PDB file of C-alpha atoms and ligand atoms in Angstrom:
ATOM      1  CA  UNK A1098      69.632  20.723  98.117  1.00  0.00           C
ATOM      2  CA  UNK A1099      68.710  17.342  96.739  1.00  0.00           C
ATOM      3  CA  UNK A1100      65.123  16.432  95.878  1.00  0.00           C
ATOM      4  CA  UNK A1101      63.978  12.805  95.724  1.00  0.00           C
ATOM      5  CA  UNK A1102      60.870  12.452  93.549  1.00  0.00           C
ATOM      6  CA  UNK A1103      58.754   9.571  94.892  1.00  0.00           C
ATOM      7  CA  UNK A1104      55.752   8.437  92.800  1.00  0.00           C
ATOM      8  CA  UNK A1105      52.997   7.023  95.046  1.00  0.00           C
ATOM      9  CA  UNK A1106      49.361   5.862  94.788  1.00  0.00           C
ATOM     10  CA  UNK A1107      47.831   6.203  91.332  1.00  0.00           C
ATOM     11  CA  UNK A1108      49.571   9.366  90.158  1.00  0.00           C
ATOM     12  CA  UNK A1109      50.668  11.349  93.237  1.00  0.00           C
ATOM     13  CA  UNK A1110      54.118  12.666  94.060  1.00  0.00           C
ATOM     14  CA  UNK A1111      55.671  12.669  97.515  1.00  0.00           C
ATOM     15  CA  UNK A1112      59.011  14.458  97.872  1.00  0.00           C
ATOM     16  CA  UNK A1113      62.010  14.175 100.165  1.00  0.00           C
ATOM     17  CA  UNK A1114      64.191  17.296 100.284  1.00  0.00           C
ATOM     18  CA  UNK A1115      67.701  16.820 101.659  1.00  0.00           C
ATOM     19  CA  UNK A1116      69.954  19.492 103.145  1.00  0.00           C
ATOM     20  CA  UNK A1117      73.257  18.004 102.034  1.00  0.00           C
ATOM     21  CA  UNK A1118      75.508  19.613 104.693  1.00  0.00           C
ATOM     22  CA  UNK A1119      73.466  18.807 107.798  1.00  0.00           C
ATOM     23  CA  UNK A1120      71.742  15.680 106.329  1.00  0.00           C
ATOM     24  CA  UNK A1121      68.416  16.988 107.627  1.00  0.00           C
ATOM     25  CA  UNK A1122      65.410  16.087 105.473  1.00  0.00           C
ATOM     26  CA  UNK A1123      61.997  17.604 104.909  1.00  0.00           C
ATOM     27  CA  UNK A1124      59.128  15.738 103.251  1.00  0.00           C
ATOM     28  CA  UNK A1125      56.350  17.209 101.138  1.00  0.00           C
ATOM     29  CA  UNK A1126      52.882  15.563 101.075  1.00  0.00           C
ATOM     30  CA  UNK A1127      53.332  12.260 102.845  1.00  0.00           C
ATOM     31  CA  UNK A1128      51.058   9.593 101.389  1.00  0.00           C
ATOM     32  CA  UNK A1129      53.091   6.438 102.038  1.00  0.00           C
ATOM     33  CA  UNK A1130      55.198   6.844 105.223  1.00  0.00           C
ATOM     34  CA  UNK A1131      57.021   3.502 105.187  1.00  0.00           C
ATOM     35  CA  UNK A1132      58.251   4.145 101.661  1.00  0.00           C
ATOM     36  CA  UNK A1133      59.447   7.602 102.718  1.00  0.00           C
ATOM     37  CA  UNK A1134      61.295   6.259 105.773  1.00  0.00           C
ATOM     38  CA  UNK A1135      62.911   3.545 103.682  1.00  0.00           C
ATOM     39  CA  UNK A1136      64.305   6.178 101.308  1.00  0.00           C
ATOM     40  CA  UNK A1137      65.343   8.487 104.182  1.00  0.00           C
ATOM     41  CA  UNK A1138      67.149   5.514 105.769  1.00  0.00           C
ATOM     42  CA  UNK A1139      68.911   4.634 102.541  1.00  0.00           C
ATOM     43  CA  UNK A1140      70.009   8.276 102.133  1.00  0.00           C
ATOM     44  CA  UNK A1141      71.217   8.400 105.750  1.00  0.00           C
ATOM     45  CA  UNK A1142      69.221  11.544 106.556  1.00  0.00           C
ATOM     46  CA  UNK A1143      67.227  12.644 109.562  1.00  0.00           C
ATOM     47  CA  UNK A1144      63.600  13.492 108.734  1.00  0.00           C
ATOM     48  CA  UNK A1145      62.409  16.329 110.959  1.00  0.00           C
ATOM     49  CA  UNK A1146      59.533  18.023 109.153  1.00  0.00           C
ATOM     50  CA  UNK A1147      56.573  17.458 106.867  1.00  0.00           C
ATOM     51  CA  UNK A1148      55.315  20.306 104.694  1.00  0.00           C
ATOM     52  CA  UNK A1149      51.755  19.680 103.550  1.00  0.00           C
ATOM     53  CA  UNK A1150      50.298  21.543 100.588  1.00  0.00           C
ATOM     54  CA  UNK A1151      46.627  20.870 101.374  1.00  0.00           C
ATOM     55  CA  UNK A1152      44.315  18.663 103.398  1.00  0.00           C
ATOM     56  CA  UNK A1153      43.189  16.177 100.729  1.00  0.00           C
ATOM     57  CA  UNK A1154      43.563  12.533 101.674  1.00  0.00           C
ATOM     58  CA  UNK A1155      46.065  11.658  98.934  1.00  0.00           C
ATOM     59  CA  UNK A1156      48.466  14.351 100.243  1.00  0.00           C
ATOM     60  CA  UNK A1157      48.092  13.712 103.977  1.00  0.00           C
ATOM     61  CA  UNK A1158      47.074  10.101 104.528  1.00  0.00           C
ATOM     62  CA  UNK A1159      50.514   9.189 105.914  1.00  0.00           C
ATOM     63  CA  UNK A1160      50.897  12.072 108.391  1.00  0.00           C
ATOM     64  CA  UNK A1161      49.447  10.333 111.462  1.00  0.00           C
ATOM     65  CA  UNK A1162      51.375   7.097 110.965  1.00  0.00           C
ATOM     66  CA  UNK A1163      54.611   8.971 110.262  1.00  0.00           C
ATOM     67  CA  UNK A1164      54.146  11.139 113.380  1.00  0.00           C
ATOM     68  CA  UNK A1165      53.619   7.930 115.359  1.00  0.00           C
ATOM     69  CA  UNK A1166      56.765   6.338 113.918  1.00  0.00           C
ATOM     70  CA  UNK A1167      58.818   9.543 114.363  1.00  0.00           C
ATOM     71  CA  UNK A1168      57.953  11.185 117.703  1.00  0.00           C
ATOM     72  CA  UNK A1169      58.747  14.896 117.641  1.00  0.00           C
ATOM     73  CA  UNK A1170      58.123  15.199 113.908  1.00  0.00           C
ATOM     74  CA  UNK A1171      56.821  18.641 112.890  1.00  0.00           C
ATOM     75  CA  UNK A1172      53.817  18.502 110.559  1.00  0.00           C
ATOM     76  CA  UNK A1173      53.162  21.891 108.959  1.00  0.00           C
ATOM     77  CA  UNK A1174      50.555  23.351 106.649  1.00  0.00           C
ATOM     78  CA  UNK A1175      48.058  26.189 106.346  1.00  0.00           C
ATOM     79  CA  UNK A1176      44.813  24.313 106.898  1.00  0.00           C
ATOM     80  CA  UNK A1177      43.478  22.991 110.210  1.00  0.00           C
ATOM     81  CA  UNK A1178      41.908  20.051 108.359  1.00  0.00           C
ATOM     82  CA  UNK A1179      45.400  18.576 107.743  1.00  0.00           C
ATOM     83  CA  UNK A1180      45.697  15.492 109.921  1.00  0.00           C
ATOM     84  CA  UNK A1181      48.372  15.401 112.647  1.00  0.00           C
ATOM     85  CA  UNK A1182      49.135  19.119 112.073  1.00  0.00           C
ATOM     86  CA  UNK A1183      51.546  20.478 114.703  1.00  0.00           C
ATOM     87  CA  UNK A1184      52.083  23.977 113.311  1.00  0.00           C
ATOM     88  CA  UNK A1185      49.757  26.114 111.234  1.00  0.00           C
ATOM     89  CA  UNK A1186      51.636  28.280 108.748  1.00  0.00           C
ATOM     90  CA  UNK A1187      50.693  31.735 107.473  1.00  0.00           C
ATOM     91  CA  UNK A1188      51.237  33.299 104.063  1.00  0.00           C
ATOM     92  CA  UNK A1189      54.672  34.878 103.757  1.00  0.00           C
ATOM     93  CA  UNK A1190      56.132  32.969 106.693  1.00  0.00           C
ATOM     94  CA  UNK A1191      59.754  31.854 106.238  1.00  0.00           C
ATOM     95  CA  UNK A1192      61.309  28.662 107.593  1.00  0.00           C
ATOM     96  CA  UNK A1193      64.904  27.543 107.678  1.00  0.00           C
ATOM     97  CA  UNK A1194      66.471  24.069 107.467  1.00  0.00           C
ATOM     98  CA  UNK A1195      70.250  24.451 107.569  1.00  0.00           C
ATOM     99  CA  UNK A1196      71.135  26.364 104.393  1.00  0.00           C
ATOM    100  CA  UNK A1197      67.651  25.846 102.897  1.00  0.00           C
ATOM    101  CA  UNK A1198      65.131  28.684 103.125  1.00  0.00           C
ATOM    102  CA  UNK A1199      61.400  28.085 102.704  1.00  0.00           C
ATOM    103  CA  UNK A1200      58.901  30.811 101.885  1.00  0.00           C
ATOM    104  CA  UNK A1201      55.242  29.850 102.385  1.00  0.00           C
ATOM    105  CA  UNK A1202      52.900  31.087  99.652  1.00  0.00           C
ATOM    106  CA  UNK A1203      49.174  30.753 100.214  1.00  0.00           C
ATOM    107  CA  UNK A1204      47.726  29.681  96.853  1.00  0.00           C
ATOM    108  CA  UNK A1205      43.967  29.130  97.327  1.00  0.00           C
ATOM    109  CA  UNK A1206      41.763  27.817  94.536  1.00  0.00           C
ATOM    110  CA  UNK A1207      41.941  24.030  94.669  1.00  0.00           C
ATOM    111  CA  UNK A1208      41.319  24.319  98.434  1.00  0.00           C
ATOM    112  CA  UNK A1209      40.966  27.456 100.550  1.00  0.00           C
ATOM    113  CA  UNK A1210      43.992  26.526 102.695  1.00  0.00           C
ATOM    114  CA  UNK A1211      46.361  25.458  99.933  1.00  0.00           C
ATOM    115  CA  UNK A1212      50.003  26.392 100.596  1.00  0.00           C
ATOM    116  CA  UNK A1213      52.857  26.234  98.055  1.00  0.00           C
ATOM    117  CA  UNK A1214      56.458  26.194  99.251  1.00  0.00           C
ATOM    118  CA  UNK A1215      59.297  28.104  97.590  1.00  0.00           C
ATOM    119  CA  UNK A1216      62.767  26.797  98.537  1.00  0.00           C
ATOM    120  CA  UNK A1217      66.218  28.140  97.884  1.00  0.00           C
ATOM    121  CA  UNK A1218      69.631  27.533  99.333  1.00  0.00           C
ATOM    122  CA  UNK A1219      72.377  29.870 100.549  1.00  0.00           C
ATOM    123  CA  UNK A1220      75.464  30.091  98.354  1.00  0.00           C
ATOM    124  CA  UNK A1221      74.214  27.478  95.929  1.00  0.00           C
ATOM    125  CA  UNK A1222      74.190  27.801  92.136  1.00  0.00           C
ATOM    126  CA  UNK A1223      71.205  25.432  91.805  1.00  0.00           C
ATOM    127  CA  UNK A1224      67.913  27.075  90.832  1.00  0.00           C
ATOM    128  CA  UNK A1225      65.222  27.471  93.508  1.00  0.00           C
ATOM    129  CA  UNK A1226      62.290  25.063  93.708  1.00  0.00           C
ATOM    130  CA  UNK A1227      58.546  25.414  94.111  1.00  0.00           C
ATOM    131  CA  UNK A1228      56.467  22.610  95.621  1.00  0.00           C
ATOM    132  CA  UNK A1229      53.126  23.586  94.198  1.00  0.00           C
ATOM    133  CA  UNK A1230      50.827  20.708  95.255  1.00  0.00           C
ATOM    134  CA  UNK A1231      47.546  20.924  93.373  1.00  0.00           C
ATOM    135  CA  UNK A1232      47.802  24.661  92.618  1.00  0.00           C
ATOM    136  CA  UNK A1233      50.181  24.678  89.637  1.00  0.00           C
ATOM    137  CA  UNK A1234      50.992  21.423  87.818  1.00  0.00           C
ATOM    138  CA  UNK A1235      53.055  20.690  84.712  1.00  0.00           C
ATOM    139  CA  UNK A1236      51.003  22.203  81.838  1.00  0.00           C
ATOM    140  CA  UNK A1237      47.934  22.653  84.042  1.00  0.00           C
ATOM    141  CA  UNK A1238      46.488  23.451  87.447  1.00  0.00           C
ATOM    142  CA  UNK A1239      44.239  21.742  89.987  1.00  0.00           C
ATOM    143  CA  UNK A1240      40.446  21.942  89.946  1.00  0.00           C
ATOM    144  CA  UNK A1241      39.141  24.963  91.832  1.00  0.00           C
ATOM    145  CA  UNK A1242      37.100  22.978  94.319  1.00  0.00           C
ATOM    146  CA  UNK A1243      36.699  25.393  97.233  1.00  0.00           C
ATOM    147  CA  UNK A1244      37.278  28.779  95.605  1.00  0.00           C
ATOM    148  CA  UNK A1245      36.432  30.483  92.333  1.00  0.00           C
ATOM    149  CA  UNK A1246      38.328  30.207  89.044  1.00  0.00           C
ATOM    150  CA  UNK A1247      39.253  33.862  89.574  1.00  0.00           C
ATOM    151  CA  UNK A1248      40.839  32.982  92.935  1.00  0.00           C
ATOM    152  CA  UNK A1249      42.824  30.157  91.323  1.00  0.00           C
ATOM    153  CA  UNK A1250      43.973  32.501  88.560  1.00  0.00           C
ATOM    154  CA  UNK A1251      45.111  35.047  91.165  1.00  0.00           C
ATOM    155  CA  UNK A1252      47.129  32.326  92.927  1.00  0.00           C
ATOM    156  CA  UNK A1253      48.850  31.350  89.679  1.00  0.00           C
ATOM    157  CA  UNK A1254      49.537  34.998  88.865  1.00  0.00           C
ATOM    158  CA  UNK A1255      51.021  35.492  92.337  1.00  0.00           C
ATOM    159  CA  UNK A1256      53.431  32.603  91.692  1.00  0.00           C
ATOM    160  CA  UNK A1257      54.444  34.016  88.314  1.00  0.00           C
ATOM    161  CA  UNK A1258      54.848  37.579  89.532  1.00  0.00           C
ATOM    162  CA  UNK A1259      56.950  36.767  92.575  1.00  0.00           C
ATOM    163  CA  UNK A1260      59.207  33.858  91.590  1.00  0.00           C
ATOM    164  CA  UNK A1261      62.088  33.718  89.095  1.00  0.00           C
ATOM    165  CA  UNK A1262      61.536  31.879  85.766  1.00  0.00           C
ATOM    166  CA  UNK A1263      64.302  29.370  86.470  1.00  0.00           C
ATOM    167  CA  UNK A1264      62.352  28.066  89.515  1.00  0.00           C
ATOM    168  CA  UNK A1265      61.861  24.305  89.253  1.00  0.00           C
ATOM    169  CA  UNK A1266      58.237  23.202  89.628  1.00  0.00           C
ATOM    170  CA  UNK A1267      57.538  20.037  91.614  1.00  0.00           C
ATOM    171  CA  UNK A1268      53.785  19.454  91.566  1.00  0.00           C
ATOM    172  CA  UNK A1269      51.438  17.045  93.342  1.00  0.00           C
ATOM    173  CA  UNK A1270      50.337  14.774  90.487  1.00  0.00           C
ATOM    174  CA  UNK A1271      51.536  13.241  87.245  1.00  0.00           C
ATOM    175  CA  UNK A1272      48.810  14.724  85.018  1.00  0.00           C
ATOM    176  CA  UNK A1273      51.147  16.073  82.343  1.00  0.00           C
ATOM    177  CA  UNK A1274      49.905  14.078  79.339  1.00  0.00           C
ATOM    178  CA  UNK A1275      46.230  14.888  79.958  1.00  0.00           C
ATOM    179  CA  UNK A1276      47.106  18.515  80.646  1.00  0.00           C
ATOM    180  CA  UNK A1277      49.026  18.845  77.382  1.00  0.00           C
ATOM    181  CA  UNK A1278      46.230  17.192  75.397  1.00  0.00           C
ATOM    182  CA  UNK A1279      43.936  19.872  76.792  1.00  0.00           C
ATOM    183  CA  UNK A1280      46.559  22.581  76.091  1.00  0.00           C
ATOM    184  CA  UNK A1281      46.663  21.457  72.453  1.00  0.00           C
ATOM    185  CA  UNK A1282      42.907  21.949  72.161  1.00  0.00           C
ATOM    186  CA  UNK A1283      43.250  25.456  73.612  1.00  0.00           C
ATOM    187  CA  UNK A1284      46.278  26.430  71.503  1.00  0.00           C
ATOM    188  CA  UNK A1285      46.512  24.090  68.485  1.00  0.00           C
ATOM    189  CA  UNK A1286      49.185  26.280  66.863  1.00  0.00           C
ATOM    190  CA  UNK A1287      51.519  26.374  69.857  1.00  0.00           C
ATOM    191  CA  UNK A1288      54.771  24.572  68.895  1.00  0.00           C
ATOM    192  CA  UNK A1289      55.891  24.450  72.539  1.00  0.00           C
ATOM    193  CA  UNK A1290      52.756  22.475  73.434  1.00  0.00           C
ATOM    194  CA  UNK A1291      53.394  20.077  70.546  1.00  0.00           C
ATOM    195  CA  UNK A1292      57.061  19.541  71.519  1.00  0.00           C
ATOM    196  CA  UNK A1293      56.289  19.076  75.226  1.00  0.00           C
ATOM    197  CA  UNK A1294      53.478  16.643  74.393  1.00  0.00           C
ATOM    198  CA  UNK A1295      55.722  14.384  72.327  1.00  0.00           C
ATOM    199  CA  UNK A1296      58.383  14.570  75.082  1.00  0.00           C
ATOM    200  CA  UNK A1297      55.771  13.672  77.729  1.00  0.00           C
ATOM    201  CA  UNK A1298      54.495  10.762  75.617  1.00  0.00           C
ATOM    202  CA  UNK A1299      58.020   9.359  75.510  1.00  0.00           C
ATOM    203  CA  UNK A1300      58.392   9.781  79.299  1.00  0.00           C
ATOM    204  CA  UNK A1301      55.057   8.043  79.780  1.00  0.00           C
ATOM    205  CA  UNK A1302      56.137   5.123  77.547  1.00  0.00           C
ATOM    206  CA  UNK A1303      59.298   4.762  79.649  1.00  0.00           C
ATOM    207  CA  UNK A1304      57.389   5.346  82.941  1.00  0.00           C
ATOM    208  CA  UNK A1305      59.619   8.277  83.925  1.00  0.00           C
ATOM    209  CA  UNK A1306      58.239  11.291  85.882  1.00  0.00           C
ATOM    210  CA  UNK A1307      57.785  14.564  84.004  1.00  0.00           C
ATOM    211  CA  UNK A1308      58.662  16.661  87.088  1.00  0.00           C
ATOM    212  CA  UNK A1309      60.274  19.048  87.545  1.00  0.00           C
ATOM    213  CA  UNK A1310      59.560  21.610  84.880  1.00  0.00           C
ATOM    214  CA  UNK A1311      60.454  25.284  85.336  1.00  0.00           C
ATOM    215  CA  UNK A1312      58.233  28.354  85.618  1.00  0.00           C
ATOM    216  CA  UNK A1313      59.837  29.737  82.450  1.00  0.00           C
ATOM    217  CA  UNK A1314      58.860  26.566  80.549  1.00  0.00           C
ATOM    218  CA  UNK A1315      55.337  26.619  81.969  1.00  0.00           C
ATOM    219  CA  UNK A1316      54.873  30.087  80.520  1.00  0.00           C
ATOM    220  CA  UNK A1317      55.400  28.616  77.045  1.00  0.00           C
ATOM    221  CA  UNK A1318      52.769  25.844  77.137  1.00  0.00           C
ATOM    222  CA  UNK A1319      50.588  25.985  80.269  1.00  0.00           C
ATOM    223  CA  UNK A1320      47.206  27.383  79.112  1.00  0.00           C
ATOM    224  CA  UNK A1321      46.360  28.578  82.628  1.00  0.00           C
ATOM    225  CA  UNK A1322      49.431  30.843  82.627  1.00  0.00           C
ATOM    226  CA  UNK A1323      48.743  32.002  79.054  1.00  0.00           C
ATOM    227  CA  UNK A1324      45.147  33.149  79.363  1.00  0.00           C
ATOM    228  CA  UNK A1325      45.752  36.563  77.801  1.00  0.00           C
ATOM    229  CA  UNK A1326      47.768  35.063  74.909  1.00  0.00           C
ATOM    230  CA  UNK A1327      45.218  32.469  73.775  1.00  0.00           C
ATOM    231  CA  UNK A1328      42.259  34.759  74.316  1.00  0.00           C
ATOM    232  CA  UNK A1329      43.857  37.263  71.955  1.00  0.00           C
ATOM    233  CA  UNK A1330      44.453  34.578  69.325  1.00  0.00           C
ATOM    234  CA  UNK A1331      41.062  32.914  69.598  1.00  0.00           C
ATOM    235  CA  UNK A1332      39.599  32.492  66.124  1.00  0.00           C
ATOM    236  CA  UNK A1333      42.959  32.562  64.323  1.00  0.00           C
ATOM    237  CA  UNK A1334      44.062  29.447  62.409  1.00  0.00           C
ATOM    238  CA  UNK A1335      47.291  27.468  62.213  1.00  0.00           C
ATOM    239  CA  UNK A1336      49.343  28.119  59.110  1.00  0.00           C
ATOM    240  CA  UNK A1337      51.087  24.754  59.256  1.00  0.00           C
TER     241      UNK A1337
HETATM  242 ZN1   ZN B1414      43.873  17.852  96.063  1.00  0.00          ZN
END
């Protein structure tokens, strides 16, 4: 499985996932269809499906145009508000693209119909991947716009409890620097936050994406996955 990371709009990510045996491709969150088709053409793959994480404009604005340009394209997601939707997915549903398996994980919080997609491949040593949209991001999570903070926390806990730590995290936005600056305020003594922040600053200087991270890494610096840790330490002071 090959994943093309495609930065679009101000700070969004669109992804093209390629099944390398069959050359079938699946896109996640199509914002700029012509750009996606250009890359699919260059890779020599056949784009059959769009997986949409949630209905917001910056994750779906290209669906209708892409469906027009590619008749027969399947546009999938969990929310009826997603434009050009051809198949509504349910939590726990599994899809298959050649050797690639997809498990659909409903992760409400940012929106009530937010779906994250967990992908793995048969007989492949590569780690699995999670396309987490605006649920989990590198060092942060999306705003809980349609559900409560508790609901968002439950979604993040569900991800952590069910997926292996080596899972690569491909999120919907490049918000890593801001997220880590917030993480440093929450946990000023956390060396992992400090190290990731200086790494992210370097990536930002060079204009290189900070995705993917892994779930195991997120556990070290993402304050929204470390609620119990920093609550326990609240009031303690850094020694260095
Ligand atoms: Zn959103």
